């Protein structure tokens, strides 16, 4: 009887495995063709003096492209601009999203309205967002200048001043992408058992105490996920900066991906651009792995 059960279950598992591979096969093919193969080709290209106006990989360059990148002031300044953008956007996008999610979760009426209001900007295309906020920032006719002027504050040249341009783009990004983190936190809040709040209320816990001792600890895994996704998204910034400032003024907002774009499609140096892309890929991968390992250890200690 036991032999019959085992021999009958094995073909069933094999059928399930074949069905599973059949379902994921289309994705695997697309993943290999459009991600793995181009990544490997780019890595090979980084060792050659390739040019966009010539066919083939070009002459062999060894590691000279990497050495040139590591000694380039433009490479490091673009990397710093990317890190600065990440520092400016990640904390507010996590803290504000958490605060809005908690407030919305505690609303008794009209919760759907606040979900819509906070998430709606996230579905707006980046070109529309850039056009709207560029108009808001425009000197003399922009709404920001009118609003600040009404309270006696003179508005800076938001996108034209190197000291304000990055902060202006960061503010735009916070408004635009806040909704994604807001939805993640809202889903995490709904997973917290209501019995915990009811029991703590019976014991006399205040709402502030419930927030620090129940809500925030129970959202620890969600916060780790939000921080990781947000940091990676900020490190990949390009679209809104290119549309709003084109990396200016005087390259004050050019991120590393903008630098790669300029090298590859303006200077036509595809081999050097591939080397910079590889270096930056390694940087993001290292940050992600370290972040995951640190947080995994902290979660185990908890």
Short mmCIF file of C-alpha atoms in Angstrom, two decimals:
data_model
loop_
_atom_site.label_atom_id
_atom_site.label_comp_id
_atom_site.label_asym_id
_atom_site.label_seq_id
_atom_site.Cartn_x
_atom_site.Cartn_y
_atom_site.Cartn_z
CA UNK A 1 0.00 0.00 0.00
CA UNK A 2 2.84 2.37 0.90
CA UNK A 3 4.72 1.52 -2.29
CA UNK A 4 1.58 2.19 -4.31
CA UNK A 5 1.18 5.62 -2.67
CA UNK A 6 4.78 6.68 -3.32
CA UNK A 7 4.82 5.40 -6.87
CA UNK A 8 1.53 7.19 -7.51
CA UNK A 9 2.67 10.49 -6.02
CA UNK A 10 5.96 10.75 -7.94
CA UNK A 11 4.40 11.03 -11.43
CA UNK A 12 2.04 13.65 -10.04
CA UNK A 13 4.92 15.73 -8.75
CA UNK A 14 6.76 15.37 -12.05
CA UNK A 15 3.64 16.58 -13.86
CA UNK A 16 3.42 19.57 -11.53
CA UNK A 17 7.10 20.34 -12.10
CA UNK A 18 6.65 20.21 -15.87
CA UNK A 19 3.59 22.46 -15.61
CA UNK A 20 5.54 24.89 -13.43
CA UNK A 21 8.45 25.06 -15.86
CA UNK A 22 5.97 25.54 -18.71
CA UNK A 23 4.37 28.49 -16.94
CA UNK A 24 7.65 30.26 -16.15
CA UNK A 25 9.32 29.42 -19.48
CA UNK A 26 8.05 32.53 -21.36
CA UNK A 27 9.33 34.78 -18.59
CA UNK A 28 12.68 32.96 -18.49
CA UNK A 29 13.12 33.39 -22.25
CA UNK A 30 12.39 37.12 -22.05
CA UNK A 31 14.61 37.42 -18.96
CA UNK A 32 17.52 35.75 -20.74
CA UNK A 33 17.10 37.66 -24.01
CA UNK A 34 16.56 41.15 -22.63
CA UNK A 35 18.47 41.12 -19.32
CA UNK A 36 21.04 38.36 -18.92
CA UNK A 37 22.43 38.37 -22.47
CA UNK A 38 22.70 42.21 -22.73
CA UNK A 39 24.32 42.33 -19.29
CA UNK A 40 26.94 39.77 -20.27
CA UNK A 41 27.51 41.50 -23.61
CA UNK A 42 27.95 44.83 -21.83
CA UNK A 43 30.49 43.28 -19.47
CA UNK A 44 32.48 41.95 -22.45
CA UNK A 45 32.13 45.32 -24.22
CA UNK A 46 33.67 47.11 -21.23
CA UNK A 47 37.06 45.57 -22.09
CA UNK A 48 37.11 47.04 -25.62
CA UNK A 49 37.36 50.51 -27.13
CA UNK A 50 33.97 50.27 -28.76
CA UNK A 51 32.31 53.21 -30.51
CA UNK A 52 28.69 53.74 -31.45
CA UNK A 53 29.64 54.83 -34.97
CA UNK A 54 31.67 51.66 -35.69
CA UNK A 55 30.54 48.07 -35.92
CA UNK A 56 31.97 45.39 -33.65
CA UNK A 57 33.59 45.64 -30.25
CA UNK A 58 36.65 47.63 -31.36
CA UNK A 59 40.22 47.14 -30.20
CA UNK A 60 40.96 45.35 -26.94
CA UNK A 61 41.46 47.77 -24.06
CA UNK A 62 41.90 45.49 -21.08
CA UNK A 63 41.05 47.27 -17.82
CA UNK A 64 41.94 50.75 -19.09
CA UNK A 65 38.28 51.76 -19.28
CA UNK A 66 37.84 50.86 -15.62
CA UNK A 67 41.01 52.72 -14.62
CA UNK A 68 39.88 55.79 -16.55
CA UNK A 69 36.49 55.72 -14.82
CA UNK A 70 37.97 55.34 -11.34
CA UNK A 71 40.28 58.33 -11.93
CA UNK A 72 37.64 60.51 -13.59
CA UNK A 73 36.34 63.51 -11.65
CA UNK A 74 33.12 63.44 -13.72
CA UNK A 75 32.47 59.83 -12.69
CA UNK A 76 32.81 60.59 -8.99
CA UNK A 77 30.84 63.85 -9.16
CA UNK A 78 27.98 62.05 -10.94
CA UNK A 79 28.11 59.26 -8.37
CA UNK A 80 27.93 61.84 -5.57
CA UNK A 81 24.92 63.52 -7.22
CA UNK A 82 23.18 60.15 -7.29
CA UNK A 83 23.98 59.46 -3.64
CA UNK A 84 22.84 62.99 -2.71
CA UNK A 85 19.54 62.42 -4.49
CA UNK A 86 19.15 59.10 -2.62
CA UNK A 87 19.83 60.79 0.72
CA UNK A 88 17.34 63.57 -0.08
CA UNK A 89 14.51 61.26 -1.17
CA UNK A 90 14.72 57.99 0.74
CA UNK A 91 14.09 59.24 4.34
CA UNK A 92 11.04 61.40 3.48
CA UNK A 93 9.62 58.76 1.18
CA UNK A 94 9.72 56.24 4.02
CA UNK A 95 8.73 58.44 6.97
CA UNK A 96 5.98 60.44 5.24
CA UNK A 97 4.54 57.31 3.59
CA UNK A 98 4.40 55.57 6.98
CA UNK A 99 2.75 58.57 8.65
CA UNK A 100 0.13 58.93 5.92
CA UNK A 101 -0.59 55.19 5.93
CA UNK A 102 -1.13 55.19 9.71
CA UNK A 103 -3.43 58.21 9.52
CA UNK A 104 -5.40 56.72 6.63
CA UNK A 105 -5.68 53.34 8.35
CA UNK A 106 -7.24 55.01 11.39
CA UNK A 107 -9.80 56.94 9.37
CA UNK A 108 -13.32 55.68 9.99
CA UNK A 109 -14.92 57.34 6.96
CA UNK A 110 -13.62 58.23 3.51
CA UNK A 111 -10.60 55.94 3.67
CA UNK A 112 -10.91 55.17 -0.05
CA UNK A 113 -10.63 58.90 -0.85
CA UNK A 114 -7.29 59.28 0.92
CA UNK A 115 -5.98 56.08 -0.68
CA UNK A 116 -6.84 57.54 -4.08
CA UNK A 117 -5.39 60.97 -3.34
CA UNK A 118 -2.06 59.68 -2.07
CA UNK A 119 -1.61 56.95 -4.68
CA UNK A 120 -2.87 58.83 -7.77
CA UNK A 121 0.38 60.78 -8.49
CA UNK A 122 2.29 57.49 -8.76
CA UNK A 123 0.41 56.48 -11.92
CA UNK A 124 1.10 59.79 -13.67
CA UNK A 125 3.74 59.40 -16.43
CA UNK A 126 7.12 60.89 -15.70
CA UNK A 127 6.88 63.28 -18.68
CA UNK A 128 3.66 64.78 -17.30
CA UNK A 129 5.13 65.07 -13.81
CA UNK A 130 8.21 66.83 -15.18
CA UNK A 131 6.12 69.27 -17.22
CA UNK A 132 3.81 70.12 -14.30
CA UNK A 133 6.61 70.69 -11.79
CA UNK A 134 8.81 72.57 -14.25
CA UNK A 135 5.92 74.97 -14.70
CA UNK A 136 5.45 75.23 -10.92
CA UNK A 137 9.14 76.10 -10.55
CA UNK A 138 9.29 78.60 -13.43
CA UNK A 139 10.36 82.07 -12.22
CA UNK A 140 7.80 84.91 -12.47
CA UNK A 141 4.88 82.69 -13.53
CA UNK A 142 5.31 79.59 -11.37
CA UNK A 143 2.90 78.87 -8.52
CA UNK A 144 5.70 78.31 -6.01
CA UNK A 145 6.88 81.90 -6.48
CA UNK A 146 3.31 83.16 -6.09
CA UNK A 147 2.67 81.12 -2.95
CA UNK A 148 5.92 82.13 -1.26
CA UNK A 149 5.51 85.74 -2.36
CA UNK A 150 2.08 85.83 -0.69
CA UNK A 151 3.74 85.23 2.70
CA UNK A 152 6.65 87.59 2.04
CA UNK A 153 9.28 85.00 1.07
CA UNK A 154 11.29 85.45 -2.10
CA UNK A 155 11.49 82.22 -4.08
CA UNK A 156 14.87 80.95 -5.29
CA UNK A 157 15.59 80.03 -8.88
CA UNK A 158 14.51 76.46 -8.24
CA UNK A 159 15.93 74.70 -11.29
CA UNK A 160 18.43 77.36 -12.37
CA UNK A 161 20.41 77.61 -9.12
CA UNK A 162 22.96 74.78 -8.59
CA UNK A 163 22.27 74.93 -4.85
CA UNK A 164 18.53 74.39 -5.31
CA UNK A 165 18.20 72.28 -8.44
CA UNK A 166 18.76 68.86 -6.83
CA UNK A 167 16.46 69.66 -3.90
CA UNK A 168 13.76 70.78 -6.35
CA UNK A 169 13.96 67.52 -8.29
CA UNK A 170 13.96 65.56 -5.01
CA UNK A 171 10.79 67.35 -3.87
CA UNK A 172 9.13 66.49 -7.17
CA UNK A 173 10.15 62.85 -6.79
CA UNK A 174 8.79 62.63 -3.25
CA UNK A 175 5.39 63.94 -4.40
CA UNK A 176 5.37 61.64 -7.41
CA UNK A 177 6.44 58.28 -5.91
CA UNK A 178 5.12 58.56 -2.36
CA UNK A 179 2.04 56.52 -3.24
CA UNK A 180 3.94 53.26 -3.83
CA UNK A 181 5.43 53.16 -0.34
CA UNK A 182 2.11 54.36 1.07
CA UNK A 183 0.33 51.31 -0.39
CA UNK A 184 2.99 48.93 0.94
CA UNK A 185 2.67 50.35 4.44
CA UNK A 186 -1.13 50.30 4.23
CA UNK A 187 -1.02 46.58 3.34
CA UNK A 188 1.37 45.95 6.23
CA UNK A 189 -0.91 47.77 8.68
CA UNK A 190 -3.85 45.61 7.68
CA UNK A 191 -1.84 42.48 8.56
CA UNK A 192 -1.46 43.57 12.20
CA UNK A 193 -4.06 41.74 14.36
CA UNK A 194 -6.61 44.16 15.81
CA UNK A 195 -6.66 42.08 18.99
CA UNK A 196 -3.25 43.51 19.90
CA UNK A 197 -4.62 47.05 19.90
CA UNK A 198 -7.74 46.00 21.82
CA UNK A 199 -5.70 44.18 24.48
CA UNK A 200 -3.29 47.09 24.86
CA UNK A 201 -6.21 49.52 25.14
CA UNK A 202 -7.67 47.42 27.96
CA UNK A 203 -4.29 47.63 29.70
CA UNK A 204 -4.41 51.41 29.40
CA UNK A 205 -1.93 51.94 26.56
CA UNK A 206 -2.16 55.32 24.87
CA UNK A 207 -2.28 55.68 21.06
CA UNK A 208 1.31 56.91 21.10
CA UNK A 209 2.38 53.85 23.11
CA UNK A 210 0.53 51.56 20.69
CA UNK A 211 2.37 53.21 17.81
CA UNK A 212 5.85 52.65 19.30
CA UNK A 213 5.25 49.22 20.88
CA UNK A 214 2.92 47.56 18.35
CA UNK A 215 2.67 49.33 15.01
CA UNK A 216 6.30 50.15 14.26
CA UNK A 217 7.74 46.80 15.49
CA UNK A 218 5.10 44.84 13.54
CA UNK A 219 5.96 46.84 10.41
CA UNK A 220 9.66 46.02 10.65
CA UNK A 221 9.70 43.65 7.65
CA UNK A 222 7.67 46.11 5.57
CA UNK A 223 10.07 48.90 6.47
CA UNK A 224 13.07 46.80 5.42
CA UNK A 225 11.41 46.09 2.08
CA UNK A 226 10.42 49.73 1.54
CA UNK A 227 13.91 51.00 2.41
CA UNK A 228 15.59 48.55 0.05
CA UNK A 229 13.24 49.20 -2.87
CA UNK A 230 13.39 52.95 -2.34
CA UNK A 231 17.17 53.07 -2.12
CA UNK A 232 17.55 51.04 -5.32
CA UNK A 233 14.95 53.19 -7.13
CA UNK A 234 16.71 56.39 -6.07
CA UNK A 235 20.11 55.06 -7.12
CA UNK A 236 18.65 54.46 -10.61
CA UNK A 237 17.30 58.00 -11.01
CA UNK A 238 17.49 59.46 -14.51
CA UNK A 239 14.13 60.28 -16.16
CA UNK A 240 12.88 63.21 -14.11
CA UNK A 241 16.32 64.81 -13.86
CA UNK A 242 16.89 64.54 -17.60
CA UNK A 243 13.46 66.03 -18.36
CA UNK A 244 13.61 68.84 -15.79
CA UNK A 245 17.26 69.97 -15.80
CA UNK A 246 19.11 67.78 -18.32
CA UNK A 247 21.74 67.37 -15.61
CA UNK A 248 22.27 71.09 -15.18
CA UNK A 249 22.85 73.77 -14.26
CA UNK A 250 26.55 73.21 -14.92
CA UNK A 251 26.14 69.43 -14.35
CA UNK A 252 25.02 70.06 -10.76
CA UNK A 253 22.26 67.43 -11.01
CA UNK A 254 23.73 64.96 -13.50
CA UNK A 255 23.37 61.45 -11.99
CA UNK A 256 25.61 58.54 -12.83
CA UNK A 257 23.13 57.14 -15.35
CA UNK A 258 23.05 60.55 -17.03
CA UNK A 259 26.84 60.44 -17.23
CA UNK A 260 26.68 56.96 -18.79
CA UNK A 261 24.09 58.26 -21.29
CA UNK A 262 26.30 61.22 -22.23
CA UNK A 263 29.36 59.03 -22.67
CA UNK A 264 27.54 56.39 -24.72
CA UNK A 265 25.22 58.47 -26.88
CA UNK A 266 26.96 61.87 -27.04
CA UNK A 267 30.62 60.89 -27.03
CA UNK A 268 29.80 57.52 -28.72
CA UNK A 269 32.26 55.69 -26.41
CA UNK A 270 30.26 52.52 -25.79
CA UNK A 271 33.15 50.55 -24.30
CA UNK A 272 33.85 53.20 -21.65
CA UNK A 273 30.13 53.61 -20.97
CA UNK A 274 29.83 49.83 -20.48
CA UNK A 275 32.71 49.92 -17.97
CA UNK A 276 30.99 52.66 -15.95
CA UNK A 277 27.72 50.70 -16.08
CA UNK A 278 29.49 47.60 -14.75
CA UNK A 279 31.09 49.54 -11.91
CA UNK A 280 27.77 51.04 -10.94
CA UNK A 281 26.02 47.68 -11.17
CA UNK A 282 28.58 46.23 -8.75
CA UNK A 283 28.04 49.20 -6.41
CA UNK A 284 24.25 48.75 -6.32
CA UNK A 285 24.60 44.98 -5.93
CA UNK A 286 27.02 45.43 -3.02
CA UNK A 287 24.74 47.91 -1.26
CA UNK A 288 21.75 45.57 -1.71
CA UNK A 289 23.55 42.49 -0.40
CA UNK A 290 24.99 44.31 2.64
CA UNK A 291 21.60 45.82 3.40
CA UNK A 292 19.85 42.45 3.21
CA UNK A 293 22.48 40.70 5.35
CA UNK A 294 22.37 43.37 8.06
CA UNK A 295 18.60 43.38 8.24
CA UNK A 296 18.40 39.57 8.16
CA UNK A 297 20.68 39.43 11.21
CA UNK A 298 18.58 42.05 13.00
CA UNK A 299 15.36 40.17 12.24
CA UNK A 300 16.85 36.94 13.61
CA UNK A 301 17.89 38.74 16.81
CA UNK A 302 14.32 40.01 17.20
#
